[in-house]
XYZ file of C-alpha atoms in Angstrom:
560
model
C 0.000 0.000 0.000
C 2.553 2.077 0.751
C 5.147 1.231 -1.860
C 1.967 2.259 -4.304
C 1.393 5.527 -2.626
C 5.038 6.241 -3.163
C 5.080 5.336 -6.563
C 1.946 7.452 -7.363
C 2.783 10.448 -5.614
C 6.461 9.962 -7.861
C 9.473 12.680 -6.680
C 7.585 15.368 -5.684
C 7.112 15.325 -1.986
C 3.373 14.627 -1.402
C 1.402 16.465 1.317
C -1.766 15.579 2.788
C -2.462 18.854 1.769
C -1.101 18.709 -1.447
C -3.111 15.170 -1.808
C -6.376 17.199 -0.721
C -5.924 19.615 -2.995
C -5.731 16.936 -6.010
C -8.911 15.272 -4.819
C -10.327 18.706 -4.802
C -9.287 19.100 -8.018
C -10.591 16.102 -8.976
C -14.264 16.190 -7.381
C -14.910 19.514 -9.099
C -14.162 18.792 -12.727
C -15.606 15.396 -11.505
C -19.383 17.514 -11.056
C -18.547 19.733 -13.979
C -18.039 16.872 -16.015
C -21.604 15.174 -14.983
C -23.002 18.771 -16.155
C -21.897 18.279 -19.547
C -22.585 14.509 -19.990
C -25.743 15.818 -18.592
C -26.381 17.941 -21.669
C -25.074 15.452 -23.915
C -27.629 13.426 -23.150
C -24.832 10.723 -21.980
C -25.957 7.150 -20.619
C -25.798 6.558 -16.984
C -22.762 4.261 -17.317
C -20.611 6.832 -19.482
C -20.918 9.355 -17.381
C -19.805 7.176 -13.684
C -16.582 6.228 -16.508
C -16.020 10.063 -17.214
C -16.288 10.753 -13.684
C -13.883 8.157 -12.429
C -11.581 9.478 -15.786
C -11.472 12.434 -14.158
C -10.551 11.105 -11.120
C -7.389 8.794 -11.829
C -6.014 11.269 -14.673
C -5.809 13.885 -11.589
C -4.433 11.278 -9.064
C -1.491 9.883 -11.666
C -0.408 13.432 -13.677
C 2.456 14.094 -11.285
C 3.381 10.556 -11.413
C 3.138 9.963 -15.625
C 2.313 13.635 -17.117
C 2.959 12.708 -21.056
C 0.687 9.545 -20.045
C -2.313 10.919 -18.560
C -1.581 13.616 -21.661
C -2.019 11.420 -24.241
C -4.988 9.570 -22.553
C -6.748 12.217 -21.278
C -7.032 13.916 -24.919
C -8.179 10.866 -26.309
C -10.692 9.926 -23.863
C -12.181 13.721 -24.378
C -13.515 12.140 -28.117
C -15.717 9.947 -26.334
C -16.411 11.478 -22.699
C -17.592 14.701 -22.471
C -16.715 14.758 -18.788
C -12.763 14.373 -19.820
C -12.547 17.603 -21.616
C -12.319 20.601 -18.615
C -9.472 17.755 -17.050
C -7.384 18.234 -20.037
C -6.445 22.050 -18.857
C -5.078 20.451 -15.913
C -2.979 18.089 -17.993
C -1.918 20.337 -20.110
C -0.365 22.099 -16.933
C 1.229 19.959 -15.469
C 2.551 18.082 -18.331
C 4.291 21.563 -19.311
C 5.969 21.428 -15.730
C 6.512 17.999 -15.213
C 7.905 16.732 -18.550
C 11.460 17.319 -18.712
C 13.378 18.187 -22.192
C 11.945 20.318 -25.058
C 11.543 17.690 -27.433
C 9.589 14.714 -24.965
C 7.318 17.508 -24.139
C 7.130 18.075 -28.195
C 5.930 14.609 -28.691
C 3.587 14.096 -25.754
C 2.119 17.214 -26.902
C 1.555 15.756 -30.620
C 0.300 12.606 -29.677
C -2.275 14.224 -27.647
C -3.367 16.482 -30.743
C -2.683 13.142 -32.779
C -5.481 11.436 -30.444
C -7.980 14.084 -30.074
C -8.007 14.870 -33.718
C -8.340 11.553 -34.833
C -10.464 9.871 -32.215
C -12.854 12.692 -32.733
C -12.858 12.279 -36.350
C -13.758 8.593 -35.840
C -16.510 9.354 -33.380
C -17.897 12.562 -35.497
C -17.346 10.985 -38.655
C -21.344 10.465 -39.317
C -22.573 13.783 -38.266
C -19.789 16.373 -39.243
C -17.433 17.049 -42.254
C -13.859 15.971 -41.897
C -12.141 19.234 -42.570
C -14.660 21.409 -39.651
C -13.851 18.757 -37.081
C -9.974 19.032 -37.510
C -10.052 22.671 -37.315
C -12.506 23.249 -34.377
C -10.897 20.567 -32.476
C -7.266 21.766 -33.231
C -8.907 25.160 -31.936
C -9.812 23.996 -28.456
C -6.913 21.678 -28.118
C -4.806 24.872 -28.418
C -7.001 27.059 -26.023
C -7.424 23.983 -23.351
C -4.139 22.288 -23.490
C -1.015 23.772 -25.541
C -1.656 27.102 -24.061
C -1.952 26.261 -20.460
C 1.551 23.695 -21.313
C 3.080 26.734 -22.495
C 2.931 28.625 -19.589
C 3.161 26.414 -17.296
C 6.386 25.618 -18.835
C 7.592 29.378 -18.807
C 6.330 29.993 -15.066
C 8.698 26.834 -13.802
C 11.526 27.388 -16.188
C 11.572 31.362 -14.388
C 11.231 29.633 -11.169
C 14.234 26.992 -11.542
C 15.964 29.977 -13.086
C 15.525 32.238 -9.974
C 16.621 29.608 -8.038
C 19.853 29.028 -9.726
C 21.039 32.502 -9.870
C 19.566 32.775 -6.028
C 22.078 30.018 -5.008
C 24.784 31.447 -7.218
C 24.402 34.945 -5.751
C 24.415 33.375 -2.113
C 27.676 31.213 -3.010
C 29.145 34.637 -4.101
C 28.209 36.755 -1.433
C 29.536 33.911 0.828
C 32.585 33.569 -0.851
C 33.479 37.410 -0.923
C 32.451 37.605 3.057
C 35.081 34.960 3.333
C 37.927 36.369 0.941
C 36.919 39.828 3.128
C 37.187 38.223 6.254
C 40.497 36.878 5.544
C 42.209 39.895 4.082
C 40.692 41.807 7.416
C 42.523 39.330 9.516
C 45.816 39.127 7.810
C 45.671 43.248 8.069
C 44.847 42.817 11.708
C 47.892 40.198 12.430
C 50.010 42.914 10.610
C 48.987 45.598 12.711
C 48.741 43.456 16.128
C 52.558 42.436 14.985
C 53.527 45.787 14.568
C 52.003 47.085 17.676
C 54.203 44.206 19.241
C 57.227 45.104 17.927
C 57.089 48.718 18.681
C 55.198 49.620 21.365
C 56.093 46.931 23.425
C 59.561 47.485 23.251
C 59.249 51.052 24.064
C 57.153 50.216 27.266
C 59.259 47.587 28.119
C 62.123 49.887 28.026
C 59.637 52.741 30.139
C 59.347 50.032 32.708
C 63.102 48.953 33.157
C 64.102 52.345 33.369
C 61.740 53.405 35.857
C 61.941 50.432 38.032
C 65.482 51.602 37.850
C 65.218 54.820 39.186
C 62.856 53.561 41.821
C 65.534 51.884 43.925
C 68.113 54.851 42.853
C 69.287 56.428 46.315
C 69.611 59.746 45.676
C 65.888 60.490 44.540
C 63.836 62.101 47.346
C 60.762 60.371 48.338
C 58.657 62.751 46.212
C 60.622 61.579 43.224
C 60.463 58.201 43.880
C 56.585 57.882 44.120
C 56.305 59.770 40.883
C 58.615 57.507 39.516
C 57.028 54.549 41.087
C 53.573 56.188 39.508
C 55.415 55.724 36.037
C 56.264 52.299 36.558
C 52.726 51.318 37.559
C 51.347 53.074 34.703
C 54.252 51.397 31.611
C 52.583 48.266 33.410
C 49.621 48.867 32.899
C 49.964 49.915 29.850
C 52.034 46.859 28.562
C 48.821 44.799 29.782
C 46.327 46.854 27.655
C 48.621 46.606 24.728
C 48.747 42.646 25.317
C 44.751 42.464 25.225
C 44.247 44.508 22.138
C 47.209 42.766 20.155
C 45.402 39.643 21.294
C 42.402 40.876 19.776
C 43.438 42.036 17.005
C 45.252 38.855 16.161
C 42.688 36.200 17.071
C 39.322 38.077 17.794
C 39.360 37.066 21.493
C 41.297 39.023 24.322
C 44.708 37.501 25.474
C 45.220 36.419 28.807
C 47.839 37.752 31.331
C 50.672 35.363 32.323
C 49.451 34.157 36.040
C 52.397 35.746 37.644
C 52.101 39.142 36.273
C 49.904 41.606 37.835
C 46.748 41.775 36.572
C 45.252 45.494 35.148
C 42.831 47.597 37.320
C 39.261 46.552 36.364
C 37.821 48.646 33.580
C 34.458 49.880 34.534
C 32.832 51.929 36.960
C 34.569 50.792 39.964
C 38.040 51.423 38.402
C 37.757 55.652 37.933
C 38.481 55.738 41.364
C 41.369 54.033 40.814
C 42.719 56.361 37.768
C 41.317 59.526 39.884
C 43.748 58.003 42.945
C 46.654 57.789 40.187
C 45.867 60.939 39.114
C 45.985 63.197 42.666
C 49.700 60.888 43.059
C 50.932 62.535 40.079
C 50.384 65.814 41.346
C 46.951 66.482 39.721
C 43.889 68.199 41.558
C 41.165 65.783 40.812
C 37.800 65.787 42.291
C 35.589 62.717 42.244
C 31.810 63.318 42.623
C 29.004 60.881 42.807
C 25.433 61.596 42.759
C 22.101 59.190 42.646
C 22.019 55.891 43.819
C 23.870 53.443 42.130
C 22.714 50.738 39.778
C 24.886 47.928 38.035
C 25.154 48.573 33.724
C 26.297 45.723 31.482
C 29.391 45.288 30.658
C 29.875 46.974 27.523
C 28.441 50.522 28.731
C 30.000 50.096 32.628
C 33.557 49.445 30.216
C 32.808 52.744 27.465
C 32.516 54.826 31.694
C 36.288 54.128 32.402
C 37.477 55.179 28.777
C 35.439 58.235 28.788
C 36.786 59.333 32.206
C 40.454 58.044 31.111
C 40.541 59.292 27.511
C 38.948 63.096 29.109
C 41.535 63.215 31.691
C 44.722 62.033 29.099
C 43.215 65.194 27.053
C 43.344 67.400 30.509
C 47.112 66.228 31.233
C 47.921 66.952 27.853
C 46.336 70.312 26.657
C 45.664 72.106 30.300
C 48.721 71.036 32.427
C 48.027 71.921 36.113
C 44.178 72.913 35.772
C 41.979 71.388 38.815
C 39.604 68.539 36.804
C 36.357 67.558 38.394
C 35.008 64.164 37.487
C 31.323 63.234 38.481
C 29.209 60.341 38.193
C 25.206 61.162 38.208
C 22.714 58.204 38.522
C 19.920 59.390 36.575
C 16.653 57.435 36.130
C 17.457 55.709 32.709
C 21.374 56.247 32.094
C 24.786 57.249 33.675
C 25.850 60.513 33.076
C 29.618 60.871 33.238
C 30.844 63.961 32.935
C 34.442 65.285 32.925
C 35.778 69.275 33.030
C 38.621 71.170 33.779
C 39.674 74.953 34.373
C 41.795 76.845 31.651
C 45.956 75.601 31.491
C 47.705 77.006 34.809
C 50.961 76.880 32.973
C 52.103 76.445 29.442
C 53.186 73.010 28.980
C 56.735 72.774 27.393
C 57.500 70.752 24.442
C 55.258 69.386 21.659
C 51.756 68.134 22.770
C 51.890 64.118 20.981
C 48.001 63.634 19.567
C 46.569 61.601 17.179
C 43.373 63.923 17.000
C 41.266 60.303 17.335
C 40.540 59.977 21.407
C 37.212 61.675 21.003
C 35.967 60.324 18.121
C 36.465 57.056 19.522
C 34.326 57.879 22.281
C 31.616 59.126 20.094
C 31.826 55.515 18.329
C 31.951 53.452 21.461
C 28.746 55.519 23.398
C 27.121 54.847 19.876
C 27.835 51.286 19.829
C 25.579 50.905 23.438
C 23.087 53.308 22.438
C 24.589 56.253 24.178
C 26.266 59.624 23.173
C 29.158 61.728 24.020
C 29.330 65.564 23.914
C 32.800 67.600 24.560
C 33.592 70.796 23.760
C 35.176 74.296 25.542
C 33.379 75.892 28.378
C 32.887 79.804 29.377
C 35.596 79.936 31.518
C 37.819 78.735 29.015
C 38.328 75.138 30.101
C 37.158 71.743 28.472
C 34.130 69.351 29.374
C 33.154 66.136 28.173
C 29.922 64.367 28.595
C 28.785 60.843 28.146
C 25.413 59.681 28.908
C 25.110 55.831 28.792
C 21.965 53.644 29.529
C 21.969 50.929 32.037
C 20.547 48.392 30.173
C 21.348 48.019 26.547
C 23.810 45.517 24.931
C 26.521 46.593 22.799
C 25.150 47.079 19.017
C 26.879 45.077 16.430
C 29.216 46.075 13.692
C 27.576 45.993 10.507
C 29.430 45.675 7.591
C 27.207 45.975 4.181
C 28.749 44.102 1.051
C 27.076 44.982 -2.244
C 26.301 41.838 -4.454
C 26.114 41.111 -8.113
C 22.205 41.783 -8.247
C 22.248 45.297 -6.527
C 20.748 43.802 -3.362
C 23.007 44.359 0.265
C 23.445 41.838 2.626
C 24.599 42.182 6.138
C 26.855 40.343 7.834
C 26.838 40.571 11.488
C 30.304 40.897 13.267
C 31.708 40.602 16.462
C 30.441 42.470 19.409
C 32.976 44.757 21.376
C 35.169 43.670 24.328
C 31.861 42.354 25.946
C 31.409 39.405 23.483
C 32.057 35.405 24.984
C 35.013 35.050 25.266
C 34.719 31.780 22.783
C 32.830 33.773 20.637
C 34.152 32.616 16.869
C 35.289 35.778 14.474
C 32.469 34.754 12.205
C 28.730 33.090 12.558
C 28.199 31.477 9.298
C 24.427 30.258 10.072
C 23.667 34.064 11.050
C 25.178 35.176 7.570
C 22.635 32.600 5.941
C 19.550 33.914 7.043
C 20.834 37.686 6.509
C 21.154 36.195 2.856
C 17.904 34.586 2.543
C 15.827 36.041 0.382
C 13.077 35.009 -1.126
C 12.887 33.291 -4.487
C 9.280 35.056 -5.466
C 6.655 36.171 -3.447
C 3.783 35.146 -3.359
C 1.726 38.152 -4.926
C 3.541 37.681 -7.902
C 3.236 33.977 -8.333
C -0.943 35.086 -7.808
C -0.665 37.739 -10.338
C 1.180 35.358 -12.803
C -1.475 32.529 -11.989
C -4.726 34.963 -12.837
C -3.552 36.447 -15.967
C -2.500 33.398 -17.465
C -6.094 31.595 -16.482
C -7.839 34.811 -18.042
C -5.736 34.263 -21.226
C -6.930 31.172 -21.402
C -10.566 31.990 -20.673
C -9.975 35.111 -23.520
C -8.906 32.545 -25.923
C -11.497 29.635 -25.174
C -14.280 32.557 -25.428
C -12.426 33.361 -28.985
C -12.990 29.687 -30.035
C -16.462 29.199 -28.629
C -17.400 32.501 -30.505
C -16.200 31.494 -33.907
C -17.758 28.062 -33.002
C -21.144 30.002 -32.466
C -20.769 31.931 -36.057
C -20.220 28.851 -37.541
C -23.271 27.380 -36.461
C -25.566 30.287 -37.136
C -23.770 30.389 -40.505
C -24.559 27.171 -41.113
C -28.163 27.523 -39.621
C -28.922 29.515 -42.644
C -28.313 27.063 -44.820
C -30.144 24.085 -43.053
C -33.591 25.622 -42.187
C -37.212 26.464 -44.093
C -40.370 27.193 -42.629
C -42.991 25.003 -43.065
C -44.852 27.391 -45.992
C -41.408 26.828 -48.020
C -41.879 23.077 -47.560
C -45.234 23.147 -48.682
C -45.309 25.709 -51.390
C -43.020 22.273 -53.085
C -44.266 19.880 -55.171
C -43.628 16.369 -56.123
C -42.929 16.887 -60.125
C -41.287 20.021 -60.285
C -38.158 20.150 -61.843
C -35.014 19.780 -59.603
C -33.777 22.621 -60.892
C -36.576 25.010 -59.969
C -36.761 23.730 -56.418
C -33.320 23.918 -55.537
C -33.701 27.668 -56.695
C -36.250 28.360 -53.720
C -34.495 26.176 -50.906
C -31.411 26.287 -49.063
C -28.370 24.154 -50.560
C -28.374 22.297 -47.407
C -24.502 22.170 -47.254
C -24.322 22.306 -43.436
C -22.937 20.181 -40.287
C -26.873 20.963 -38.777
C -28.242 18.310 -41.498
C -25.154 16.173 -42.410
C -26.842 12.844 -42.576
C -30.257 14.020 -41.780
C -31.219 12.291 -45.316
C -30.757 8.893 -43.811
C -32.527 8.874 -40.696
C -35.985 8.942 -42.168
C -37.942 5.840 -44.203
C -35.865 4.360 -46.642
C -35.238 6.702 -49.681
C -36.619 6.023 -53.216
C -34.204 3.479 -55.683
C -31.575 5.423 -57.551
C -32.918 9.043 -55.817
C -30.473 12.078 -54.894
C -31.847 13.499 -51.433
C -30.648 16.200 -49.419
C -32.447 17.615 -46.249
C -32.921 20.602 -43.976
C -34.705 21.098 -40.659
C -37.522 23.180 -39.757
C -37.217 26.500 -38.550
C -40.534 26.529 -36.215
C -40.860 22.730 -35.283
C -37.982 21.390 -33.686
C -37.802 20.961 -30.432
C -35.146 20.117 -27.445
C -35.223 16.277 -27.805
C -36.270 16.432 -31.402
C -35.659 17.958 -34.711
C -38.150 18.460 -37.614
C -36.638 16.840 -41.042
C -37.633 18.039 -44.560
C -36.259 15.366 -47.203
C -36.582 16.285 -50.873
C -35.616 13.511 -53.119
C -34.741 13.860 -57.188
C -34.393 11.275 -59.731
C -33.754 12.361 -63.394
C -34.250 15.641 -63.090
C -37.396 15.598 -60.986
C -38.826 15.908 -57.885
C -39.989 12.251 -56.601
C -40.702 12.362 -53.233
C -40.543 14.949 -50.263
C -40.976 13.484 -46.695
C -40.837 15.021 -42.926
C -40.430 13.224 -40.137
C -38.715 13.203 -36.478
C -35.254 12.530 -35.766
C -33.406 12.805 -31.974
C -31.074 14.937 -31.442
């Protein structure tokens, strides 16, 4: 049971809901198909085989589309109920069928088989040449059209797809060649730092530790020098942590016998203020509010706003009194750092890299806060920050522009707050910033509607010239019944085919033999009455000739 339901539903994943949509499918061209055996006056027995037709061609056209094709356009010769189904066939044969010239031939041999199978079933009633064109008509509107589109709408679909997965593998593989030229530049720079800086603190830190234990410094001297030594050691631990970071994306940690650095948050400014007033400085530290904890990327931005403001005071106002203060408010810190006007010209050249403050603007950004510096009235400097207490550290977003004009982002590393584990790059957060979607769904609707009224446009075409065909031929097939009497048995056959219709129509092909048995060696033709036929039943007038005269005329009944 199973190993049938598999092979029925074939490679296409099948749903209960896909399988109740088929048997919807199916039970409504099922009822529209009883409608029109219904008007065909079609025997009991033909129309439960239409209907069950209708049925299996539905169930097996994702399983054999050029089959049910070819079998569904011939059983619409000889069950009326088969003929809406074959839209259905047509569509999903133009899907399902794969390579141009299969689809070709299934699509032949299903004109092939309606053409000729209605030819053979219509042969008696119609002429040869109007069957093969009206039929080619509606196998065009009903099936080749519907194929044709159906074909276009998945070969745009598989094409989407393709150049969707080709644009992803792209994007991917550009985000990787970026990531890697980012980190070679950052192993450079981390190696550099190295090289340089820590040699030059390293030497800070041998010569001060030096001088510390030199004899003939005062005591003064020697705490400022001690101060020094603290401070190339602290230093040297910073620079470890950001060449670790730069090199591997996580921070380095300190050798176990080494000191470690002060902690860098809120409860370290007292620290630097106490490092400060021992280098001579006049530093005030002011708190106000009650205090409240902030994550760790906003309590870490606090310390390097109150460190960078108070390098800038050392540097550019040597000797001014700096107050630093600390206020609680309801939804964020404010820190705020300012100093009087220079007590003294400083002597020799001020060393800035004209970047501290920008830095700080970034880094407030970064955890949704803000920094604001600038000179006061009194001719000193004051820097701001306000930073919330709750938000985490935004991420760095770096925008990459793809081949199709479209951006995707790829989310980086958070700050110095991250997991330590953290990896430099998440790969399955990269994927869904790159999924996008293959179509929406409006325009798979849109597509959908205008090719069904197409289809409806160009079966209401061929059901239109079908109708002027018949009134056309309508002409030609009827008299009243004053024309049929006003003829006479005797009169020349020339004369009476004067006043009647030539009868060349597909209303009265074969008419002439329905009725009683026509007169030895007699030409008859017939046409139907225009006033006596009814829905069941047709009126027949039969005029019969034999050697140039009228023989016989007869009417009589015939079913439709």
């Amino acid at each position: 049971m199973r190993a049938g339901r598999d092979w029925l539903k074939g490679p296409e994943p099948w749903s209960r809901r896909v399988l109740a949509g088929d048997l919807t499918i199916a039970g409504v061209l099922a009822l529209l198909g009883l409608g029109a055996d219904e008007l065909s006056n079609s025997s009991g027995p033909k129309m439960l085989l239409g209907a069950l037709a209708v049925v299996a061609l539905v169930l097996l056209r994702r399983r054999l589309p050029a089959a049910t094709l070819v079998l569904g356009a011939a059983a619409s010769a000889f069950l009326p109920a088969v003929f809406l189904v074959t839209i259905v066939l047509g569509w999903s044969a133009g899907r399902r069928i794969v390579g141009v010239g299969r689809a070709l031939v299934a699509f032949v041999l299903a004109f092939l088989a309606s053409v000729g199978l209605t030819l053979v079933d219509q042969w008696a009633l119609m002429r040869p040449l109007l069957t093969v064109v009206f039929t080619t008509l509606l196998f065009l509107a009903a099936t080749v059209m519907p194929g044709l589109a159906s074909r276009y709408w998945h070969q745009r679909r598989t094409l989407l797809s393709a150049l969707q997965e080709r644009n992803d593998r792209l994007v991917r593989e550009r985000t990787m060649v970026a990531g890697q030229a980012r980190l070679r530049e950052r192993q450079r720079i981390a190696q550099d730092m190295h090289d340089s800086l820590g040699h030059q603190l390293a030497l800070i830190s041998v010569h001060t530790g030096a001088l510390e234990v030199d004899p003939s410094l005062t005591d003064r001297q020697r705490e400022a020098v001690g101060v020094l030594r603290q401070a190339s050691v602290a230093a040297m631990h910073e620079l470890r942590e950001v060449v670790g970071i730069l090199r591997d994306g996580v921070e380095a940690p300190a050798p176990a016998e080494e000191a470690q650095p002060a902690a860098r948050g809120v409860a370290g400014i007292a620290g630097i203020v106490e490092a400060a007033r021992a280098a001579g400085t006049d530093v005030r530290l002011g708190t106000a509010g009650r205090p409240r904890p902030l994550v760790a990327a906003c309590d870490h931005a606090a310390y390097r706003i109150v460190q960078e403001a108070l390098t800038n005071a050392y540097k550019h106002a040597p000797g001014a009194a700096i107050a630093v203060e600390l206020r609680y408010e309801d939804d964020s810190l404010v820190v705020e750092i300012a100093n009087g006007p220079a007590a003294e010209r400083g002597s020799g050249e001020v060393v800035s890299g004209g970047q501290g403050l920008t830095g700080l603007r970034e880094r407030a950004r970064l955890v949704g806060g803000m920094v604001h510096a600038g000179a006061t009235e009194d001719g000193g400097f004051r820097v701001a920050g306000v930073l919330p207490y709750g938000t985490e550290p935004a991420g760095l977003v770096e925008e990459v522009p793809d081949d199709f004009g479209q951006r995707s982002q790829a989310r980086a590393l958070a700050l110095r707050g991250a997991p330590k584990a953290a990896p430099p790059m998440d790969w399955a957060a990269l994927d869904r910033e790159l999924a996008v979607p293959v179509r929406s769904r409006a325009g798979g609707v849109a597509m959908g509607c205008g090719i069904a009224v197409a289809a409806v446009v160009l079966l209401v075409i061929v059901l239109g010239a079908g109708a002027v065909l018949l009134l056309g031929s309508a002409n030609k097939a009827m008299i009243s019944r004053e024309d049929y009497d006003a003829v006479h048995v005797g009169e020349f056959e020339q004369d009476v085919r004067k006043r009647l219709p030539d009868g060349d129509s597909v209303l009265t092909s074969g008419m002439e033999r329905k009725g009683p048995p026509q007169p030895e060696g007699a030409d008859c033709f017939a046409l139907l009455s225009a006033e006596d036929s009814r829905m069941t039943t047709d009126t027949v007038f039969r005029f019969c000739f034999r050697d140039g005269k009228l023989v016989e005329k007869q009417a009589y009944e015939v079913e439709q």
